[in-house]
Coordinates of C-alpha atoms and ligand atoms in Angstrom, one line a residue:
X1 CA -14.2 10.8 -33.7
X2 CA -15.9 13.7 -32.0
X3 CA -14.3 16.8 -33.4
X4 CA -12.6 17.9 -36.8
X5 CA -9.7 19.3 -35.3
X6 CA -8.6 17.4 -32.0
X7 CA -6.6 19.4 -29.4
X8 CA -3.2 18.4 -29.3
X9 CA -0.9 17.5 -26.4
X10 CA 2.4 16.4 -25.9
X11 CA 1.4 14.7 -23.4
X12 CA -2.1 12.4 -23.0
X13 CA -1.9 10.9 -19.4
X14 CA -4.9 8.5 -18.9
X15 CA -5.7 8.1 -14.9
X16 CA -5.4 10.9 -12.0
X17 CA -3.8 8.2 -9.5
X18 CA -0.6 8.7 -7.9
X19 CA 1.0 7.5 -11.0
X20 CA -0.9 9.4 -13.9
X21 CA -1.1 13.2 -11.8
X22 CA 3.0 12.7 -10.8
X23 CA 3.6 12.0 -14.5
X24 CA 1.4 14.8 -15.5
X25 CA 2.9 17.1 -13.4
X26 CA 6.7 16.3 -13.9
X27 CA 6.0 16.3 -17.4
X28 CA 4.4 19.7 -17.3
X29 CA 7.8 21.0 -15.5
X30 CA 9.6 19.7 -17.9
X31 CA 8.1 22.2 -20.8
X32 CA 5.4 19.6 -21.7
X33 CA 1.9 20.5 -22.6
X34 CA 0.1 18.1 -20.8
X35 CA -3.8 16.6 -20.7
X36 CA -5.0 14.0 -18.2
X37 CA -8.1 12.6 -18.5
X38 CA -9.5 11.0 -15.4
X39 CA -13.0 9.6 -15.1
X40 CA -13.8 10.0 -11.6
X41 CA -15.3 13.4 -9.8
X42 CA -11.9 14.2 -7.9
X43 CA -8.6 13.5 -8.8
X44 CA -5.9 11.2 -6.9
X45 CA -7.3 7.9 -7.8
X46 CA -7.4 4.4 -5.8
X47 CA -4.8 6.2 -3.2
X48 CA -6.2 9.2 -2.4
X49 CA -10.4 8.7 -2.9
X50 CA -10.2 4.4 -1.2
X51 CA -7.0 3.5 -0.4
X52 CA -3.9 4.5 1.3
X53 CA -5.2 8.1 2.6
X54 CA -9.0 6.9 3.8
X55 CA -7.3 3.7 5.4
X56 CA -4.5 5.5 7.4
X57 CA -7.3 8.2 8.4
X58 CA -9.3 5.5 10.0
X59 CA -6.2 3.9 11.6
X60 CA -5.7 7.0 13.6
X61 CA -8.8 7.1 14.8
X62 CA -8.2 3.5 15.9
X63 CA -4.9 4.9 17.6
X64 CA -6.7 7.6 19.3
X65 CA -9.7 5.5 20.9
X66 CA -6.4 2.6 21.9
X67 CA -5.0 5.5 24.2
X68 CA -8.3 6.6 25.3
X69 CA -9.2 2.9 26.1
X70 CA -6.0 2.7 28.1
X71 CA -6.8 6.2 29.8
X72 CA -5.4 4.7 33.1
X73 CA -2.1 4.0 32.4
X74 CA -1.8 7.3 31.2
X75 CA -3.6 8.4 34.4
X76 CA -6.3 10.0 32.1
X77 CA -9.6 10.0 34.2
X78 CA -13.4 9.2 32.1
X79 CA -15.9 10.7 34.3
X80 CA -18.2 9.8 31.5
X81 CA -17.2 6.2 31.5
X82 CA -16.4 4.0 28.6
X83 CA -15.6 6.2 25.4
X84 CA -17.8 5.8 22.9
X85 CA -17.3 5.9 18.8
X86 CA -19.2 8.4 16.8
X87 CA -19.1 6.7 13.1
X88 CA -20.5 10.0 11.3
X89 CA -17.8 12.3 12.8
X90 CA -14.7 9.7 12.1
X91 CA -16.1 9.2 8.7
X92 CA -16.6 13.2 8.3
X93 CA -13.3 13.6 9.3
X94 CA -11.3 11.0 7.3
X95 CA -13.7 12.8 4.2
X96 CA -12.2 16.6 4.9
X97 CA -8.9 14.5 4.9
X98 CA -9.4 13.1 1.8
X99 CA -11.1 15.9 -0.1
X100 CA -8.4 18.8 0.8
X101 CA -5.8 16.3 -0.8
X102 CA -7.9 15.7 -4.2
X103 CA -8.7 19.2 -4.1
X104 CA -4.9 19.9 -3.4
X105 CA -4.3 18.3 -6.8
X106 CA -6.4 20.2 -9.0
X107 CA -4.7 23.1 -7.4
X108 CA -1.5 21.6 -8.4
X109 CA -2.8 20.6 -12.1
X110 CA -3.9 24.7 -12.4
X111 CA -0.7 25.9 -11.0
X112 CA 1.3 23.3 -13.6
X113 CA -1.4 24.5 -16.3
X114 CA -2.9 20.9 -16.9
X115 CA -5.9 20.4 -18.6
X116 CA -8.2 17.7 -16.5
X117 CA -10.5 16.3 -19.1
X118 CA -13.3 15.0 -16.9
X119 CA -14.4 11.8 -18.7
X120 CA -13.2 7.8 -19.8
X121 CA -10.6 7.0 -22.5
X122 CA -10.0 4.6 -24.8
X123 CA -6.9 4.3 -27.5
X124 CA -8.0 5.3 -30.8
X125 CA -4.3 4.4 -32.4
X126 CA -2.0 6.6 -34.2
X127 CA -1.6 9.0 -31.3
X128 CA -4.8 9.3 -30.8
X129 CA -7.1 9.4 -27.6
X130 CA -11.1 9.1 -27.4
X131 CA -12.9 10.3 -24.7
X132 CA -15.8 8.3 -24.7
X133 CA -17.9 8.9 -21.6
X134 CA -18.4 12.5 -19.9
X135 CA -16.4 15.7 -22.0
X136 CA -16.4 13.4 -25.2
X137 CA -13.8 14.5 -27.7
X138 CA -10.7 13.5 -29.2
X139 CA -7.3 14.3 -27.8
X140 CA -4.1 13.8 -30.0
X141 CA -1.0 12.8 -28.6
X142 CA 2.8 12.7 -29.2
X143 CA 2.9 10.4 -25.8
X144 CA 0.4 8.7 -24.1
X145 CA 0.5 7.2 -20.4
X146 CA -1.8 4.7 -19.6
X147 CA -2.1 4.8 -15.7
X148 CA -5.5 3.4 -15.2
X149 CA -4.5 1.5 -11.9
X150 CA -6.1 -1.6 -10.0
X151 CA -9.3 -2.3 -8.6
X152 CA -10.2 -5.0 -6.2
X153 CA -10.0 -8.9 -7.3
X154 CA -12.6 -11.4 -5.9
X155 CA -11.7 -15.2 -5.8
X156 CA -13.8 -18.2 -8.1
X157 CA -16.8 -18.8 -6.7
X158 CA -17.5 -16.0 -4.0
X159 CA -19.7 -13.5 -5.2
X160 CA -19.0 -9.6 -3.5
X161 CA -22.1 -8.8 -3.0
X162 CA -20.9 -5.5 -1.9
X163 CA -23.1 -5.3 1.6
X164 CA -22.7 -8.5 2.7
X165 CA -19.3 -9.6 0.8
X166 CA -17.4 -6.7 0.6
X167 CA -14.0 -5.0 -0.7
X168 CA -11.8 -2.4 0.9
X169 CA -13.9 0.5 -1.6
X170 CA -16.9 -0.4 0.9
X171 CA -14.7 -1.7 4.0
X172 CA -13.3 2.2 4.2
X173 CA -17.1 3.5 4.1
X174 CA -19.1 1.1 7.1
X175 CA -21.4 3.2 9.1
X176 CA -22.3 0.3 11.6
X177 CA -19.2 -1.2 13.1
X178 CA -19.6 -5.0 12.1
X179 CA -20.4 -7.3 15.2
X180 CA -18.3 -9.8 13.9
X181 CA -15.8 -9.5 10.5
X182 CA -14.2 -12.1 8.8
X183 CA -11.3 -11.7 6.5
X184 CA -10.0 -13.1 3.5
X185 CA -6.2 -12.6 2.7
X186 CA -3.5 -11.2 5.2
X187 CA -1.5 -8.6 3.1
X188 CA -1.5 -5.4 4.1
X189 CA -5.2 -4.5 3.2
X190 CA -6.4 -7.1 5.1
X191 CA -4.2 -6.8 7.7
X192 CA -4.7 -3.1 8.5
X193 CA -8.4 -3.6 8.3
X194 CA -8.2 -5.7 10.9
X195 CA -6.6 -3.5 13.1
X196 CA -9.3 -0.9 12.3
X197 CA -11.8 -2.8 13.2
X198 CA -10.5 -5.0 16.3
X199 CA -9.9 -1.6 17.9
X200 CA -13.5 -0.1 16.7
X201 CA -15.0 -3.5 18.7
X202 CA -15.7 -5.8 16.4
X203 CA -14.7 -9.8 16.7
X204 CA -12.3 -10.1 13.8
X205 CA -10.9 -13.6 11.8
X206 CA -8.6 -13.0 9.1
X207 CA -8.1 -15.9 7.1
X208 CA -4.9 -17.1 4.6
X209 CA -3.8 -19.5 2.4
X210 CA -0.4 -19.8 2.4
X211 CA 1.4 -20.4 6.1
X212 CA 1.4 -17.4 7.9
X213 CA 0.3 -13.4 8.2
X214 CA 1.6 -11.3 6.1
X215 CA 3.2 -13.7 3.8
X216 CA 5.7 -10.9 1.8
X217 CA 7.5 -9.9 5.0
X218 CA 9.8 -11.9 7.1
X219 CA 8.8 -14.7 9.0
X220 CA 10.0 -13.4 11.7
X221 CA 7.6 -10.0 11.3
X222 CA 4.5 -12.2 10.7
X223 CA 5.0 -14.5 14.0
X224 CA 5.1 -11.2 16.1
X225 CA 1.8 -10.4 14.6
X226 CA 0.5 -13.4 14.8
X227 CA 1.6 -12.8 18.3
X228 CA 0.3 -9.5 18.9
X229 CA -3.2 -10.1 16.9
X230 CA -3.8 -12.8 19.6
X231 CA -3.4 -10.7 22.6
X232 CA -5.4 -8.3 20.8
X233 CA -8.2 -10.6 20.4
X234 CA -7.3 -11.1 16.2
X235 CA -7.9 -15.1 15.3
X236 CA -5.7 -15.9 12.6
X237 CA -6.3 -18.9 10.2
X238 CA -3.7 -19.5 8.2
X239 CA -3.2 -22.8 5.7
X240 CA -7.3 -22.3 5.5
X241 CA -8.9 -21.9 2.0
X242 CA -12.2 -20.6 1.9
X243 CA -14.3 -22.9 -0.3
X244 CA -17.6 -21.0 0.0
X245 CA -19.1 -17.7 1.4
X246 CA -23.3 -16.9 0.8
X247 CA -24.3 -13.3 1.9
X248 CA -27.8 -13.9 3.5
X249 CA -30.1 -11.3 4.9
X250 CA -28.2 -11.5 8.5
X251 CA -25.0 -12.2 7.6
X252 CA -22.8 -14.6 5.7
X253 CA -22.2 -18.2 5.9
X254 CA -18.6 -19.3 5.3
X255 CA -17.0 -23.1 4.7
X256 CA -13.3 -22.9 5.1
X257 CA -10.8 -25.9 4.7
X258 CA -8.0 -26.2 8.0
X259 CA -4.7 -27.1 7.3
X260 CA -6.3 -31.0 8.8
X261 CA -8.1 -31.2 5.3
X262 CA -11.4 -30.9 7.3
X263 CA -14.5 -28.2 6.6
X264 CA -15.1 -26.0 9.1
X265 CA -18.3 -23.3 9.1
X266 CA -18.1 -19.7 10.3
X267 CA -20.8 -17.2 10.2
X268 CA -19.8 -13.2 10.5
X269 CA -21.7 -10.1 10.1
X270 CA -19.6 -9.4 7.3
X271 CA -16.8 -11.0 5.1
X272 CA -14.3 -8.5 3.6
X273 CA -12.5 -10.2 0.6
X274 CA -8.5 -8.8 0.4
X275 CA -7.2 -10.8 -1.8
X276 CA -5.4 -8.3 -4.2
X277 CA -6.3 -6.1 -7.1
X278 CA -6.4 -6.7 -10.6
X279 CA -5.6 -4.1 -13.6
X280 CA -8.4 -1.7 -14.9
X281 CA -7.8 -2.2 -18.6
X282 CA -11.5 -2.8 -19.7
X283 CA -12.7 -0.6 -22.6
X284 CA -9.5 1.1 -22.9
X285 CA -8.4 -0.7 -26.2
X286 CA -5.5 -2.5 -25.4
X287 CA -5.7 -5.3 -27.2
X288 CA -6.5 -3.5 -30.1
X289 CA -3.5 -1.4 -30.6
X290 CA -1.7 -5.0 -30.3
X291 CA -0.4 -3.4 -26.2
X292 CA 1.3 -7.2 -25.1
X293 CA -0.2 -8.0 -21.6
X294 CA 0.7 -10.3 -19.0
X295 CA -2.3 -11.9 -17.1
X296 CA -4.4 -8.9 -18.0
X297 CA -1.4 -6.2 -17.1
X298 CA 0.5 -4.0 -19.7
X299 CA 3.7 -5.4 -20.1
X300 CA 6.4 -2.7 -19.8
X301 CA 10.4 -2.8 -19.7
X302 CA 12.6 -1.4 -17.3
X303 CA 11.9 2.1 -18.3
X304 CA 7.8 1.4 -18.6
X305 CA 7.6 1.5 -22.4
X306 CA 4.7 -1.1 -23.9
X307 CA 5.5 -3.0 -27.0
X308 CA 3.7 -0.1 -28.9
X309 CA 5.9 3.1 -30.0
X310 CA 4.8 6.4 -28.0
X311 CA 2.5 4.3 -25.5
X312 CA 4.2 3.7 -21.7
X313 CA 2.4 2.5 -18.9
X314 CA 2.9 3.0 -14.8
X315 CA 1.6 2.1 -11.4
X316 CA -0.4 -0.6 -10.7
X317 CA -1.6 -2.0 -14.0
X318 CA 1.6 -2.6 -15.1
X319 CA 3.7 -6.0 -15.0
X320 CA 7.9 -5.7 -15.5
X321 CA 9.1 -8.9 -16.8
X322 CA 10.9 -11.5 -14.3
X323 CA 9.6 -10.1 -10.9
X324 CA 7.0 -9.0 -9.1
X325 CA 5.7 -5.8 -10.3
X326 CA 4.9 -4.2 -6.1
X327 CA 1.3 -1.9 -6.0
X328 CA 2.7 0.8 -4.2
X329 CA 1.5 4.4 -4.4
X330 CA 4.8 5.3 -4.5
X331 CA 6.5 3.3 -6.8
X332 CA 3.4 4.5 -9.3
X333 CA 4.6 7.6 -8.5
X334 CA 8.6 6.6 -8.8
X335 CA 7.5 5.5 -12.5
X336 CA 5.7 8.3 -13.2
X337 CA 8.5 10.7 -13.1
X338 CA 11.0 8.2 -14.6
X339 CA 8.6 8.4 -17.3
X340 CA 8.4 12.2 -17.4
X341 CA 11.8 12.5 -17.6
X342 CA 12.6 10.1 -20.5
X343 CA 9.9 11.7 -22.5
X344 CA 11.2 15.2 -21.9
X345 CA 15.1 13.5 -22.9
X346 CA 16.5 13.4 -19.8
X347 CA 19.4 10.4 -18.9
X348 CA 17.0 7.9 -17.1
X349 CA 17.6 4.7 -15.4
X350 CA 15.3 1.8 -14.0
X351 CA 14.2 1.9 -10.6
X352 CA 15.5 -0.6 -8.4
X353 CA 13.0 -2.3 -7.5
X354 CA 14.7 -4.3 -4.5
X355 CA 15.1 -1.3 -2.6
X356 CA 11.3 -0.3 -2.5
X357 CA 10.4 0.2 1.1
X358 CA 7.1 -1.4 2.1
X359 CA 4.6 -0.3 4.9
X360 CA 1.9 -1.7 6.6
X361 CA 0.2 0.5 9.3
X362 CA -1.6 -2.4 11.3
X363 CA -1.0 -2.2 14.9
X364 CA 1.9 -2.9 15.2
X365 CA 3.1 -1.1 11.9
X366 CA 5.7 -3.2 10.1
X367 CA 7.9 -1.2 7.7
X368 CA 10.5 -3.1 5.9
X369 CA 13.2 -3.1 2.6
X370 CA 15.3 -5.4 1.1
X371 CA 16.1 -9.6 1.4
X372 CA 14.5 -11.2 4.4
X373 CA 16.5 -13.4 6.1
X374 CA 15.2 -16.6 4.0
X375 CA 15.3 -14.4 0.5
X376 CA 19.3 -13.6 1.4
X377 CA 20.1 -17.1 2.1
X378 CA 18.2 -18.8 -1.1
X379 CA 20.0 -16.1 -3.1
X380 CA 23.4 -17.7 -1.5
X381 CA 24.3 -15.1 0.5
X382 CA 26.3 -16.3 3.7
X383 CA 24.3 -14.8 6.1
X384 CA 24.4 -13.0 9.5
X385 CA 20.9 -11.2 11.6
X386 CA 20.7 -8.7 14.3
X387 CA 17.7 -8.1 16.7
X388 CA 16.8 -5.2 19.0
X389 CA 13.1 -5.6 20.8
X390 CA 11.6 -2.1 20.8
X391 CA 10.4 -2.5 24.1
X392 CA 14.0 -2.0 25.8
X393 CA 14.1 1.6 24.4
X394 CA 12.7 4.2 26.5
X395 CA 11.0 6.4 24.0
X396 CA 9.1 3.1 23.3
X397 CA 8.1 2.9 26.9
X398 CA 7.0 6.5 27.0
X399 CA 4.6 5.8 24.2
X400 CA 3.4 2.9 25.7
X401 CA 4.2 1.1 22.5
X402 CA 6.3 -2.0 23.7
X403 CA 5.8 -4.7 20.8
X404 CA 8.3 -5.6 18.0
X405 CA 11.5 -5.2 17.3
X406 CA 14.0 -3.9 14.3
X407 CA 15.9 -7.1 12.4
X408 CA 18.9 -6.5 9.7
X409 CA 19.7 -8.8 7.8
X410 CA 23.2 -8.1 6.2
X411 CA 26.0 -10.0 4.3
X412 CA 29.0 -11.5 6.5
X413 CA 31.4 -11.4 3.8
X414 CA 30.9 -7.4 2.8
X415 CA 28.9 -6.5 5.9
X416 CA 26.5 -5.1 3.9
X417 CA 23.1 -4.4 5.0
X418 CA 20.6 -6.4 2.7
X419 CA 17.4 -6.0 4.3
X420 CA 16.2 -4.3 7.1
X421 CA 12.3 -5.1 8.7
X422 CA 10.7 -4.3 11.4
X423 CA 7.2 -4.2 13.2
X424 CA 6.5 -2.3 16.0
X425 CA 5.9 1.8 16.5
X426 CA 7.0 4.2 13.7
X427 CA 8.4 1.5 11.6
X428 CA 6.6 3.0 8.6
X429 CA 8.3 6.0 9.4
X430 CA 12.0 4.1 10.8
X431 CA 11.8 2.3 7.3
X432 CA 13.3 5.7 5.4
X433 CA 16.6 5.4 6.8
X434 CA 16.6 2.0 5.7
X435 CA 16.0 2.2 2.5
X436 CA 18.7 5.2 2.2
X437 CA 21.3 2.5 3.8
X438 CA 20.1 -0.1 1.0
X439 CA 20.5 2.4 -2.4
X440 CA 23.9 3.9 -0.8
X441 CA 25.0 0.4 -0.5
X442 CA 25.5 1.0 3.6
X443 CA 27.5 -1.6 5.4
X444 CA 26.4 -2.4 9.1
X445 CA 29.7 -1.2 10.4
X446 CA 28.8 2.2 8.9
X447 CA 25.0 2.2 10.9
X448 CA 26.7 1.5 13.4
X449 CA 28.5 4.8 13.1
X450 CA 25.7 6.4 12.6
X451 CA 24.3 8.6 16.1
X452 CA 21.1 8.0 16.2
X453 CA 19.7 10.4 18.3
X454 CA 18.2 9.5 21.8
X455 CA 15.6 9.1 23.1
X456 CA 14.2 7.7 19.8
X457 CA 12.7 5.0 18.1
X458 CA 15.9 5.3 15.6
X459 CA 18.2 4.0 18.5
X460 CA 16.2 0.5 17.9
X461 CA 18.2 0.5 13.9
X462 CA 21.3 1.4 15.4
X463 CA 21.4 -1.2 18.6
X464 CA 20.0 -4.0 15.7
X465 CA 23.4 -2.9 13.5
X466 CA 25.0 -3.3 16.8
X467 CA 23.4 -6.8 17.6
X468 CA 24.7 -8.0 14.0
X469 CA 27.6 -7.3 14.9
X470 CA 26.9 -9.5 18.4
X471 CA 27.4 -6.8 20.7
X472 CA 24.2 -4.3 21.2
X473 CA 24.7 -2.1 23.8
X474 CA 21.3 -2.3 25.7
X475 CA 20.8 -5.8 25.7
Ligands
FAD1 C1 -7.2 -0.1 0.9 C2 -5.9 0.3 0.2 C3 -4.9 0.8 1.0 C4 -3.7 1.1 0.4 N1 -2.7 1.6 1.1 C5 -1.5 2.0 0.5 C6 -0.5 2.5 1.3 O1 -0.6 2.8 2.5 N2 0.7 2.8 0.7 C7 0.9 2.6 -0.6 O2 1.9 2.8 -1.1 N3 -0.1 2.0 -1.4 C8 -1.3 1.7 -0.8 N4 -2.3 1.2 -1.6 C9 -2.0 1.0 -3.0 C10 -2.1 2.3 -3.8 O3 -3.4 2.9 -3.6 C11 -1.9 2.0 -5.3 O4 -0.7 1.3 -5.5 C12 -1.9 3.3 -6.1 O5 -3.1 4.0 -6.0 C13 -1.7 3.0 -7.6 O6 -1.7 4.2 -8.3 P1 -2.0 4.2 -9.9 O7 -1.8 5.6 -10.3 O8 -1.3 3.1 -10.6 O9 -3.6 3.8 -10.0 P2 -4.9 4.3 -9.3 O10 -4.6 5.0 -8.1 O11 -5.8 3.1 -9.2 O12 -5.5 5.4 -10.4 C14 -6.0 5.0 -11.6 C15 -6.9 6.1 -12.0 O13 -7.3 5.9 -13.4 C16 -8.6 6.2 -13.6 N5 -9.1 5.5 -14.8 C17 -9.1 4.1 -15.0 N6 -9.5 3.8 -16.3 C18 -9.7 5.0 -16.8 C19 -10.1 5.4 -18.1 N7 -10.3 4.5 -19.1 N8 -10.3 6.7 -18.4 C20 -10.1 7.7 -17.5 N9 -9.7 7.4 -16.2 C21 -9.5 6.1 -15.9 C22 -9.3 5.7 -12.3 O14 -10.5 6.3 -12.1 C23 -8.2 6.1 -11.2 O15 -8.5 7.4 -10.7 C24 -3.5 0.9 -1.0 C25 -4.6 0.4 -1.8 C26 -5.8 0.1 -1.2 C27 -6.9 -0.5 -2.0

């Protein structure tokens, strides 16, 4: 389209996100010559510029001002009084965060000798690739992986205003902590924004559909958030729909349905709408190559081929047939080397996706992997649970971080371990050993065997191993 002779790749990735650079750069081990061609002014997409990295950033903040604000306990003296929050610095902070890890990728894309075409893509067919906005030329390609990602989803009939009605893109960016925030969905968006800004001082409402927090995780996980929000001053609304929201010039104006059928009006400085992301495939030419979609996502099988020869597709605009496709940074980046790999010939199977740990850094975290106790049973497992509360363990107590508790849920006949979650402090981190127990098949009786060291968090997996086996040892 733009030049005679096109430069040639093996490789055309399309999106710098944690799904597109991983590809690119496993691909480029692998012997490929490899182009990506990303759109935005720094590389690392949704993850690294508004999601996972700006988010966390912020919730550290949040951690730092809870043990300032509980300076007595840790016998901490103020002589200036009440702390006080400096927006510009946290936001100049979380910035120098995120920009040494972009900037950390082009390094990596120089050191793996991968061309970054600065500019927007579409499919031109036949192996070709346009680049139709910014360094406009044509790229041909043996392969081509579409990695394009998600962007935030609104619901029918509320407008996102963006300063008024918002999304997480402007959530992570507010200047002016929000007197009063209202939000719409409790995964773990929602969630963790709410911890952000509960602990900053603002009066926070989320608001969900379906029956409780945090609807993904175990019920027992969302009623000890449920539990925890409260003391912390979080309202939760759950089995409320919100019917209508109208940014006005001092705030918005929402109508939400109870789980008694009746309206009920709330006003807030601002509403933040986290109800999930759909798949950026706009202008890229899908549906012209024939690419079969699913609800707007590029339908893939198990190892992330589309239904069109040489085309595959990762991360978050993807959907896998039968199940629910998770949009996790680092299952985009699981797929992206699975890809990699089968393109460069290498023996390849599908990722499991029922071992794909899950973390949500509210506060208290919750990290979990595996059946919940109600997913084991439907699937006809018979059953047995073990519980340790965190806030037995002394390393807890040291931390101050008393809330939650690790739960396994494990098989009686096999005494397997078939899910493990837990909310409460490191379980983001707790979560890895987990998910090792889950892909090497781990039977309690063998985490029980397991030293965990002491004093550690870690003790709470092995006394909950203990307690399925009805006799923890602290409790
Ligand atoms: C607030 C928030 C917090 C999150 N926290 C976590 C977390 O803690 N842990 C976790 O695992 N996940 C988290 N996620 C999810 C995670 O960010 C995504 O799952 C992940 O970024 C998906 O990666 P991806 O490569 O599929 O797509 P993306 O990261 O969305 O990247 C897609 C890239 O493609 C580019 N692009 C799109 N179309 C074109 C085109 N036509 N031409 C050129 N470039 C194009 C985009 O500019 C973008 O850079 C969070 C998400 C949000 C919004």
């Amino acid at each position: 389209m733009y030049s005679s002779v096109p430069a040639s790749y093996d490789v055309v990735v399309i999106g710098a996100g944690t799904g597109g650079y991983v590809a690119a750069i496993r691909a480029s081990q692998l012997g490929k010559k490899v182009a990506v061609v990303e759109k935005q002014k720094s590389l690392g997409g949704t993850c690294l510029i508004w999601g996972c990295i700006p988010t966390k950033a912020l919730l550290e903040h949040a951690h730092a001002l809870k043990i300032v604000q509980n300076s007595d306990e840790w016998g901490i003296a103020l002589p200036y009084g009440a702390p006080a929050l400096d927006m510009q610095r946290i936001h100049a902070r979380k910035d120098k965060i995120v920009s040494g890890l972009t900037r950390g990728v082009e390094f990596l894309f120089k050191k793996n000798k991968i061309d970054w075409i600065k500019g927007t893509a579409a499919l031109a067919g036949k192996g070709r690739v346009d680049v139709v906005e910014g360094d406009k030329q044509t790229l041909q390609a043996a392969e081509i992986i579409i990695a394009t990602g998600s962007s935030p989803r609104g619901i029918p009939g509320i407008e996102i205003d963006h300063t008024r009605i918002i999304t997480s893109d402007e959530a992570i960016h507010l200047t002016d902590i929000p007197k009063s925030l209202v939000i719409l969905g409790s995964g773990a968006v929602g969630v963790e924004f709410a911890s952000i800004y509960r602990r900053f001082g603002s009066d926070v409402t989320i608001i969900e559909l379906l029956p409780r927090l945090v609807p993904v995780e175990d019920e027992a996980v969302s009623a000890e958030l449920e539990k925890t929000f409260r003391k912390q001053g979080i309202q939760s609304l759950t089995n409320t729909r919100v019917t209508k929201a109208v940014g006005t010039a001092s705030g918005v104006d929402i109508e939400a349905e109870g789980p008694d059928g009746k309206s009920h009006k709330l006003k807030a400085d601002i509403l933040l709408v986290a109800t999930g992301r759909g798949p950026v495939t706009s202008g890229l030419g899908v549906e012209s190559l024939g690419i079969a979609l699913d609800k707007g996502y590029i339908k893939v099988d198990s190892l992330c081929r589309t239904s069109v020869p040489n085309i595959s597709a990762i991360g978050d605009v993807i959907a896998i047939e039968g199940r629910v496709h998770p949009q996790l940074a680092h299952v985009s980046s699981a797929e992206g080397i699975l890809v990699a790999e089968r393109l460069a010939g290498k023996d390849v199977r599908p990722l499991n996706y029922d071992h794909v740990p899950g973390c949500t850094y509210c506060d208290p975290e919750i990290g979990s992997v595996g059946l919940t106790e109600a997913a084991a049973k439907k699937q006809g497992y018979d059953v047995r649970v073990g519980s340790f509360p965190f806030g037995i363990l002394g390393r807890a107590k040291m931390a101050g971080e008393t809330d939650g508790f690790v739960k396994i849920v494990a098989d009686k006949q096999y005494d397997e371990v078939l899910g493990v979650h837990m909310i409460g402090p490191r379980s983001t981190e707790l979560v890895a050993e987990a998910a090792l127990a889950l892909r090497l098949e781990c039977t309690v009786e063998e985490l029980i065997k397991t030293i965990h060291a002491h004093p550690t968090f870690s003790e709470a997996i092995g006394e909950a191993s203990h307690a399925v086996h009805g006799a923890a040892i602290h409790m």
